[in-house]
Coordinates of C-alpha atoms and ligand atoms in Angstrom, one line a residue:
X28 CA -6.2 -51.0 -83.8
X29 CA -2.4 -51.3 -83.9
X30 CA -1.3 -51.5 -87.6
X31 CA 1.9 -53.3 -86.8
X32 CA 0.0 -56.2 -85.5
X33 CA -2.3 -56.7 -88.4
X34 CA -2.1 -59.8 -90.5
X35 CA -4.7 -60.9 -93.1
X36 CA -5.4 -64.5 -92.1
X37 CA -8.2 -64.9 -94.6
X38 CA -7.1 -67.2 -97.4
X39 CA -7.8 -67.4 -101.1
X40 CA -8.5 -71.0 -101.9
X41 CA -8.3 -72.6 -105.4
X42 CA -9.1 -76.2 -106.2
X43 CA -8.7 -77.6 -109.7
X44 CA -9.7 -81.1 -110.8
X45 CA -8.3 -82.4 -114.0
X46 CA -10.1 -85.0 -116.2
X47 CA -8.6 -88.5 -115.6
X48 CA -6.1 -89.3 -118.3
X49 CA -3.8 -92.4 -118.8
X50 CA -0.6 -92.1 -116.8
X51 CA -1.4 -88.5 -115.9
X52 CA -0.4 -87.4 -112.4
X53 CA 0.2 -83.9 -111.0
X54 CA 2.8 -85.4 -108.6
X55 CA 5.2 -85.6 -111.6
X56 CA 5.7 -81.9 -111.2
X57 CA 8.9 -81.5 -109.3
X58 CA 9.5 -79.6 -106.1
X59 CA 11.7 -77.1 -108.0
X60 CA 8.8 -76.5 -110.4
X61 CA 6.4 -75.9 -107.5
X62 CA 8.9 -73.6 -105.9
X63 CA 9.0 -71.5 -109.1
X64 CA 5.2 -71.5 -109.2
X65 CA 5.0 -70.4 -105.6
X66 CA 7.4 -67.5 -106.3
X67 CA 4.7 -66.0 -108.5
X68 CA 2.3 -66.4 -105.5
X69 CA 4.8 -64.7 -103.2
X70 CA 5.2 -67.6 -100.7
X71 CA 7.4 -70.6 -100.2
X72 CA 7.4 -74.3 -99.1
X73 CA 8.4 -74.7 -95.4
X74 CA 7.5 -78.3 -94.8
X75 CA 6.3 -81.5 -96.6
X76 CA 4.5 -84.7 -95.9
X77 CA 2.7 -87.2 -98.0
X78 CA 0.4 -90.2 -98.1
X79 CA 0.0 -92.6 -100.9
X80 CA -2.7 -90.4 -102.5
X81 CA -1.6 -86.8 -101.7
X82 CA 1.5 -84.7 -101.3
X83 CA 0.9 -82.0 -98.6
X84 CA 3.0 -78.9 -98.4
X85 CA 3.0 -76.4 -95.5
X86 CA 3.7 -73.0 -97.0
X87 CA 5.0 -69.7 -95.5
X88 CA 1.4 -68.6 -96.1
X89 CA -0.8 -71.7 -95.7
X90 CA -0.9 -74.9 -97.7
X91 CA -0.8 -76.8 -101.0
X92 CA -2.1 -80.3 -101.7
X93 CA -1.2 -82.2 -104.9
X94 CA -2.7 -85.5 -105.8
X95 CA -3.1 -87.5 -109.1
X96 CA -5.7 -85.1 -110.6
X97 CA -6.6 -82.5 -107.9
X98 CA -4.5 -79.4 -107.0
X99 CA -5.4 -77.3 -104.0
X100 CA -3.7 -74.0 -103.1
X101 CA -4.7 -72.1 -100.0
X102 CA -2.8 -68.9 -99.3
X103 CA -3.3 -66.0 -96.8
X104 CA -1.7 -62.6 -96.3
X105 CA -1.2 -60.6 -99.5
X106 CA -0.3 -63.6 -101.7
X107 CA -1.4 -63.7 -105.3
X108 CA -2.5 -67.4 -106.0
X109 CA -4.5 -66.6 -109.1
X110 CA -1.4 -65.2 -110.8
X111 CA 0.1 -68.7 -110.9
X112 CA -2.8 -70.5 -112.5
X113 CA -1.5 -70.1 -116.1
X114 CA 1.8 -71.7 -115.0
X115 CA 0.1 -74.5 -113.2
X116 CA -2.1 -75.3 -116.2
X117 CA 1.1 -75.4 -118.3
X118 CA 2.9 -77.7 -115.9
X119 CA -0.2 -79.9 -115.6
X120 CA -0.3 -80.3 -119.4
X121 CA 3.5 -80.5 -120.2
X122 CA 4.8 -82.4 -117.2
X123 CA 1.9 -84.2 -115.6
X124 CA 0.0 -85.2 -118.8
X125 CA -3.2 -83.4 -117.7
X126 CA -4.5 -81.3 -120.6
X127 CA -8.2 -81.1 -119.6
X128 CA -9.7 -79.3 -116.6
X129 CA -12.7 -81.0 -115.1
X130 CA -13.7 -78.6 -112.4
X131 CA -12.6 -75.4 -110.7
X132 CA -13.5 -73.8 -107.3
X133 CA -12.1 -70.5 -106.2
X134 CA -13.4 -69.2 -102.9
X135 CA -12.6 -66.9 -100.0
X136 CA -14.2 -65.1 -97.1
X137 CA -14.3 -61.2 -97.3
X138 CA -10.9 -59.9 -96.3
X139 CA -10.5 -57.9 -93.1
X140 CA -8.6 -55.3 -95.3
X141 CA -9.6 -55.7 -98.9
X142 CA -7.7 -52.6 -100.0
X143 CA -4.4 -54.1 -98.8
X144 CA -4.6 -56.9 -101.4
X145 CA -2.7 -57.0 -104.6
X146 CA -4.3 -57.3 -108.0
X147 CA -6.4 -59.3 -108.9
X148 CA -7.3 -60.0 -105.3
X149 CA -8.3 -56.4 -104.5
X150 CA -11.8 -57.1 -105.7
X151 CA -13.9 -60.2 -106.6
X152 CA -14.8 -58.8 -110.1
X153 CA -11.1 -58.8 -111.1
X154 CA -10.6 -62.3 -109.7
X155 CA -13.6 -63.5 -111.7
X156 CA -12.3 -61.8 -114.9
X157 CA -9.0 -63.5 -114.6
X158 CA -10.5 -66.9 -113.8
X159 CA -12.8 -66.5 -116.9
X160 CA -9.8 -65.7 -119.0
X161 CA -8.4 -69.2 -118.0
X162 CA -11.6 -71.2 -117.9
X163 CA -14.2 -69.6 -120.1
X164 CA -17.6 -68.8 -118.7
X165 CA -17.6 -69.6 -115.0
X166 CA -20.3 -68.9 -112.3
X167 CA -19.7 -66.4 -109.5
X168 CA -21.6 -66.3 -106.3
X169 CA -21.5 -63.9 -103.3
X170 CA -23.2 -65.3 -100.2
X171 CA -24.0 -63.7 -96.8
X172 CA -23.9 -60.2 -95.5
X173 CA -21.4 -57.6 -96.9
X174 CA -18.7 -57.7 -94.2
X175 CA -18.9 -61.4 -93.6
X176 CA -19.6 -62.5 -97.1
X177 CA -18.1 -65.5 -98.9
X178 CA -17.2 -65.5 -102.6
X179 CA -17.2 -68.5 -104.9
X180 CA -16.3 -69.1 -108.5
X181 CA -16.9 -72.4 -110.2
X182 CA -17.5 -73.8 -113.6
X183 CA -20.8 -74.2 -115.3
X184 CA -23.3 -76.7 -113.8
X185 CA -23.0 -80.3 -114.8
X186 CA -26.7 -80.7 -115.7
X187 CA -27.1 -81.5 -119.3
X188 CA -25.1 -83.6 -121.6
X189 CA -21.3 -83.9 -121.4
X190 CA -21.1 -83.0 -125.1
X191 CA -23.1 -79.8 -124.6
X192 CA -20.9 -78.8 -121.6
X193 CA -17.7 -79.6 -123.4
X194 CA -18.8 -77.1 -126.1
X195 CA -19.1 -74.5 -123.4
X196 CA -15.4 -74.8 -122.5
X197 CA -12.3 -73.6 -124.3
X198 CA -9.5 -75.9 -125.5
X199 CA -7.5 -75.1 -122.4
X200 CA -10.1 -76.2 -120.0
X201 CA -12.5 -78.5 -121.8
X202 CA -13.4 -81.8 -120.4
X203 CA -16.3 -82.0 -118.0
X204 CA -16.4 -85.7 -117.7
X205 CA -15.9 -88.3 -114.9
X206 CA -16.5 -87.2 -111.4
X207 CA -16.0 -89.1 -108.1
X208 CA -17.5 -88.9 -104.7
X209 CA -16.2 -85.8 -103.0
X210 CA -16.9 -83.6 -100.0
X211 CA -15.2 -80.7 -98.4
X212 CA -16.0 -78.8 -95.2
X213 CA -14.5 -75.5 -94.3
X214 CA -14.9 -73.6 -91.0
X215 CA -13.6 -70.0 -91.3
X216 CA -13.5 -68.5 -87.8
X217 CA -12.9 -65.0 -86.6
X218 CA -12.7 -63.2 -83.3
X219 CA -11.4 -66.1 -81.3
X220 CA -10.9 -66.7 -77.6
X221 CA -7.6 -65.0 -76.6
X222 CA -6.6 -67.7 -74.1
X223 CA -6.8 -70.2 -77.0
X224 CA -4.9 -68.0 -79.3
X225 CA -2.1 -67.6 -76.8
X226 CA -1.3 -71.3 -77.4
X227 CA -0.1 -70.4 -80.9
X228 CA 2.7 -68.2 -79.7
X229 CA 6.4 -69.1 -79.1
X230 CA 6.1 -67.5 -75.7
X231 CA 3.5 -70.0 -74.6
X232 CA 4.3 -73.2 -76.6
X233 CA 7.8 -74.7 -76.9
X234 CA 7.1 -76.0 -80.4
X235 CA 4.4 -76.8 -82.9
X236 CA 3.8 -80.3 -81.4
X237 CA 3.1 -78.8 -78.0
X238 CA 0.6 -76.3 -79.5
X239 CA -1.1 -79.2 -81.5
X240 CA -1.5 -81.3 -78.3
X241 CA -2.5 -78.4 -76.0
X242 CA -5.2 -77.1 -78.3
X243 CA -6.7 -80.6 -79.1
X244 CA -5.9 -80.3 -82.8
X245 CA -4.5 -83.8 -82.8
X246 CA -7.9 -85.1 -81.6
X247 CA -10.1 -83.3 -84.3
X248 CA -9.7 -86.1 -86.8
X249 CA -8.1 -89.3 -85.4
X250 CA -5.6 -91.1 -87.5
X251 CA -4.0 -88.2 -89.3
X252 CA -0.3 -87.9 -89.8
X253 CA 0.3 -84.3 -88.8
X254 CA 2.9 -81.9 -90.2
X255 CA 2.7 -78.8 -88.0
X256 CA 4.6 -75.5 -87.9
X257 CA 4.7 -72.8 -85.2
X258 CA 5.8 -69.4 -86.5
X259 CA 8.0 -66.9 -84.6
X260 CA 6.8 -65.0 -82.7
X261 CA 3.3 -66.4 -83.3
X262 CA 1.0 -68.1 -85.9
X263 CA 0.5 -71.8 -86.7
X264 CA -0.1 -74.0 -89.7
X265 CA -0.7 -77.7 -90.0
X266 CA -1.5 -80.3 -92.7
X267 CA -2.8 -83.7 -91.8
X268 CA -3.0 -86.7 -94.2
X269 CA -4.7 -90.0 -93.7
X270 CA -4.1 -93.4 -95.2
X271 CA -7.4 -93.3 -97.0
X272 CA -6.3 -90.1 -98.9
X273 CA -8.2 -87.6 -96.9
X274 CA -6.5 -84.4 -95.7
X275 CA -7.1 -81.7 -93.2
X276 CA -5.5 -78.3 -92.8
X277 CA -5.6 -75.6 -90.1
X278 CA -4.1 -72.1 -90.2
X279 CA -4.1 -69.7 -87.2
X280 CA -3.6 -66.0 -87.0
X281 CA -3.6 -65.5 -83.2
X282 CA -3.0 -61.7 -83.0
X283 CA -5.9 -60.2 -80.9
X284 CA -6.7 -57.4 -83.3
X285 CA -7.3 -59.8 -86.2
X286 CA -7.6 -63.3 -84.9
X287 CA -8.6 -65.8 -87.5
X288 CA -8.5 -69.6 -87.8
X289 CA -9.4 -71.7 -90.8
X290 CA -10.2 -75.4 -90.8
X291 CA -10.7 -77.5 -93.9
X292 CA -11.0 -81.2 -94.7
X293 CA -12.4 -83.6 -97.2
X294 CA -12.8 -86.3 -94.6
X295 CA -15.5 -88.8 -95.6
X296 CA -18.0 -88.9 -92.7
X297 CA -21.8 -89.3 -92.7
X298 CA -22.2 -86.6 -90.0
X299 CA -20.1 -83.5 -89.4
X300 CA -21.7 -83.0 -85.9
X301 CA -18.8 -84.3 -83.9
X302 CA -16.1 -82.8 -86.1
X303 CA -17.7 -79.3 -86.0
X304 CA -18.1 -79.6 -82.2
X305 CA -14.4 -80.5 -81.7
X306 CA -13.3 -77.6 -83.9
X307 CA -15.5 -75.1 -82.1
X308 CA -14.4 -76.4 -78.7
X309 CA -10.8 -76.2 -79.7
X310 CA -10.9 -72.6 -81.0
X311 CA -14.0 -70.9 -79.5
X312 CA -14.7 -68.3 -82.2
X313 CA -17.3 -65.5 -81.8
X314 CA -18.4 -66.2 -85.3
X315 CA -17.7 -68.4 -88.3
X316 CA -18.6 -69.1 -91.9
X317 CA -19.3 -72.8 -92.5
X318 CA -19.3 -74.2 -96.0
X319 CA -19.9 -77.8 -97.1
X320 CA -19.6 -79.1 -100.6
X321 CA -20.7 -82.7 -101.3
X322 CA -21.5 -84.7 -104.4
X323 CA -24.7 -86.7 -104.0
X324 CA -22.8 -90.0 -104.0
X325 CA -20.4 -89.0 -101.3
X326 CA -20.6 -90.0 -97.6
X327 CA -20.6 -86.3 -97.0
X328 CA -24.0 -86.0 -98.8
X329 CA -25.9 -87.1 -95.7
X330 CA -23.8 -84.8 -93.5
X331 CA -24.7 -82.0 -95.9
X332 CA -28.4 -82.9 -95.8
X333 CA -28.3 -82.6 -91.9
X334 CA -26.7 -79.2 -92.3
X335 CA -29.3 -78.1 -94.8
X336 CA -31.6 -77.7 -91.9
X337 CA -29.1 -75.2 -90.6
X338 CA -29.3 -76.4 -86.9
X339 CA -28.0 -74.4 -84.0
X340 CA -24.5 -75.7 -83.3
X341 CA -23.8 -75.7 -79.5
X342 CA -23.7 -72.1 -78.4
X343 CA -23.9 -70.9 -82.0
X344 CA -26.9 -70.0 -84.1
X345 CA -27.2 -69.4 -87.9
X346 CA -27.5 -65.7 -88.9
X347 CA -27.5 -66.3 -92.7
X348 CA -27.9 -69.5 -94.6
X349 CA -27.8 -70.5 -98.3
X350 CA -28.0 -73.7 -100.2
X351 CA -27.3 -74.3 -103.9
X352 CA -26.6 -76.9 -106.5
X353 CA -23.9 -76.7 -109.2
X354 CA -21.2 -78.6 -111.0
X355 CA -22.5 -81.9 -109.6
X356 CA -22.2 -80.6 -106.0
X357 CA -24.6 -79.5 -103.3
X358 CA -23.3 -76.5 -101.3
X359 CA -24.3 -75.3 -97.9
X360 CA -23.2 -71.9 -96.7
X361 CA -23.9 -70.5 -93.3
X362 CA -22.7 -67.7 -91.1
X363 CA -23.0 -68.6 -87.4
X364 CA -22.5 -66.4 -84.3
X365 CA -22.5 -67.1 -80.6
X366 CA -25.7 -66.6 -78.7
X367 CA -25.4 -63.6 -76.5
X368 CA -24.8 -64.9 -73.0
Ligands
PUT419 N1 -13.0 -75.5 -101.8 C1 -13.8 -76.1 -102.8 C2 -14.2 -77.5 -102.4 C3 -14.9 -78.2 -103.6 C4 -15.1 -79.6 -103.3 N2 -14.0 -80.4 -103.1

């Protein structure tokens, strides 16, 4: 393996929901304030687009989405997203009017090179310790086999009374209260088809729009306004936002020695079959981790129920599967690999 060509495509993903509060809106946080936050993470904003419901930033290392009460930060490489959480909670309270955290999700696939990560991302225990220092007593899960495992941290389950749960939380993060229909699908793909990965190089594609078209990314979820970026000499990021408030995001590390693609969306569909088929057809991974979160009242709940059977998906079969319930969500995790041909 050539060290010069290694890039850690695997992202750390944090999603924080704040409890609804009168006039509170995370989009009151200014671009300059986000730039300062992202300096702590060691990345910067390179592009921006928005819908009525969500501000979408393409970053030098992945993406950030900001809506009225939800903040999502997804960053790859050796970035340090958990180091900025304290600053974000401060801006949420002082600038946006959001003093209460409703729910938190931190997740990532196992890194290709865990030892290259900076603290606290060099091991999951340190990440959990830091998250607990912000949010009190969270729940940590490790799913799947060691090398392909997927880590998740979230807050306490929502079962029980709101009062009881609020007692579990500290002042900085109290407020398990109103929830809304929500679903998120992530497909974290590795070992991808080299001919597909070539599309995401400057040598092959004249610009990001050409790579988006050629790969079929523009067809994965119709109706998205796409903000895409092709890095030099290679690598690709895109955010998509739809009129209904949904988003999608794709990040591509095309280098042969460490090829990796992530797909994520909260699109509200009753079946993920077609979406998953389009993603797999576009990128042709050898294996992938699939995760689906859905609240029982979301359109995604029926999609999640289908996946609970962990069906074969085209040429891919499930190697490991897990299902769990927490924080008002159902979660499906599966590791899929191509059938040997
Ligand atoms: N990445 C966590 C997703 C949780 C549900 N929106």
